[in-house]
C-alpha positions as semicolon CSV with decimal commas, in nm:
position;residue;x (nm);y (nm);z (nm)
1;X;4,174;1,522;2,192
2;X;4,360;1,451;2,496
3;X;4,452;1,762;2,743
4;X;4,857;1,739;2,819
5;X;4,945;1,885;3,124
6;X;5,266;1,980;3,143
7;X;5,430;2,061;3,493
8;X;5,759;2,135;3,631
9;X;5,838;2,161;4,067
10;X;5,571;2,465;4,100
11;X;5,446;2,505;3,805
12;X;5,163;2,349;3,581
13;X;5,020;2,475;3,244
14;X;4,826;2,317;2,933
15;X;4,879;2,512;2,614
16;X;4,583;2,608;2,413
17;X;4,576;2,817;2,120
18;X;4,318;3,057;1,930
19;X;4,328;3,153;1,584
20;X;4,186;3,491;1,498
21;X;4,185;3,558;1,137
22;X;4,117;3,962;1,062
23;X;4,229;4,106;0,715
24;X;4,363;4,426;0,756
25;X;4,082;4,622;0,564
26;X;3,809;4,406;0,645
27;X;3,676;4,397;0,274
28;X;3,379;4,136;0,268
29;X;3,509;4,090;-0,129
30;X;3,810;4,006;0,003
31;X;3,726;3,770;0,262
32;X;3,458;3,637;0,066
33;X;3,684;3,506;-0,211
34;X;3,938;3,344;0,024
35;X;3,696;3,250;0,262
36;X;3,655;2,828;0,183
37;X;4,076;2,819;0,072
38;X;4,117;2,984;0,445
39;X;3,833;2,744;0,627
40;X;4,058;2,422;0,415
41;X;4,399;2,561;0,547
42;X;4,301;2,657;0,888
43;X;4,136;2,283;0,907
44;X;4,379;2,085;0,759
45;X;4,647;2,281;0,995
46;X;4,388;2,204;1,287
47;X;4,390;1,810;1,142
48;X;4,787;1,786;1,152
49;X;4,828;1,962;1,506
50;X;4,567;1,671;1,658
51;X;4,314;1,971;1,707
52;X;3,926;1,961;1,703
C-alpha cells in the first residue's frame, strides 16, 4: 500500500486507522458465532479501502 502524505503550508499528516472490535458484554458465544461473518466484513472493507 502506498503511504499518502498529505500536507498543507505547516502542516503534514498521513491518516491511519485502527479497528477495535469489542461487543459490549464480551460473551465468547457471542463472538464466537459472528466471529468468521466479522473477520469477512472487516476484510472485504479492508480490500475496498486499498488496506493490508
Amino acid at each position: 500500500m502506498a503511504k499518502k502524505e498529505y500536507s498543507l503550508a505547516h502542516t503534514k499528516w498521513m491518516c491511519k486507522y485502527h479497528i477495535v472490535f469489542t461487543p459490549k458484554y464480551r460473551r465468547k458465544i457471542i463472538y464466537n458465532q459472528y466471529k468468521v461473518d466479522i473477520r469477512d466484513i472487516i476484510k472485504q472493507l479492508c480490500s475496498y479501502k486499498g488496506v493490508e
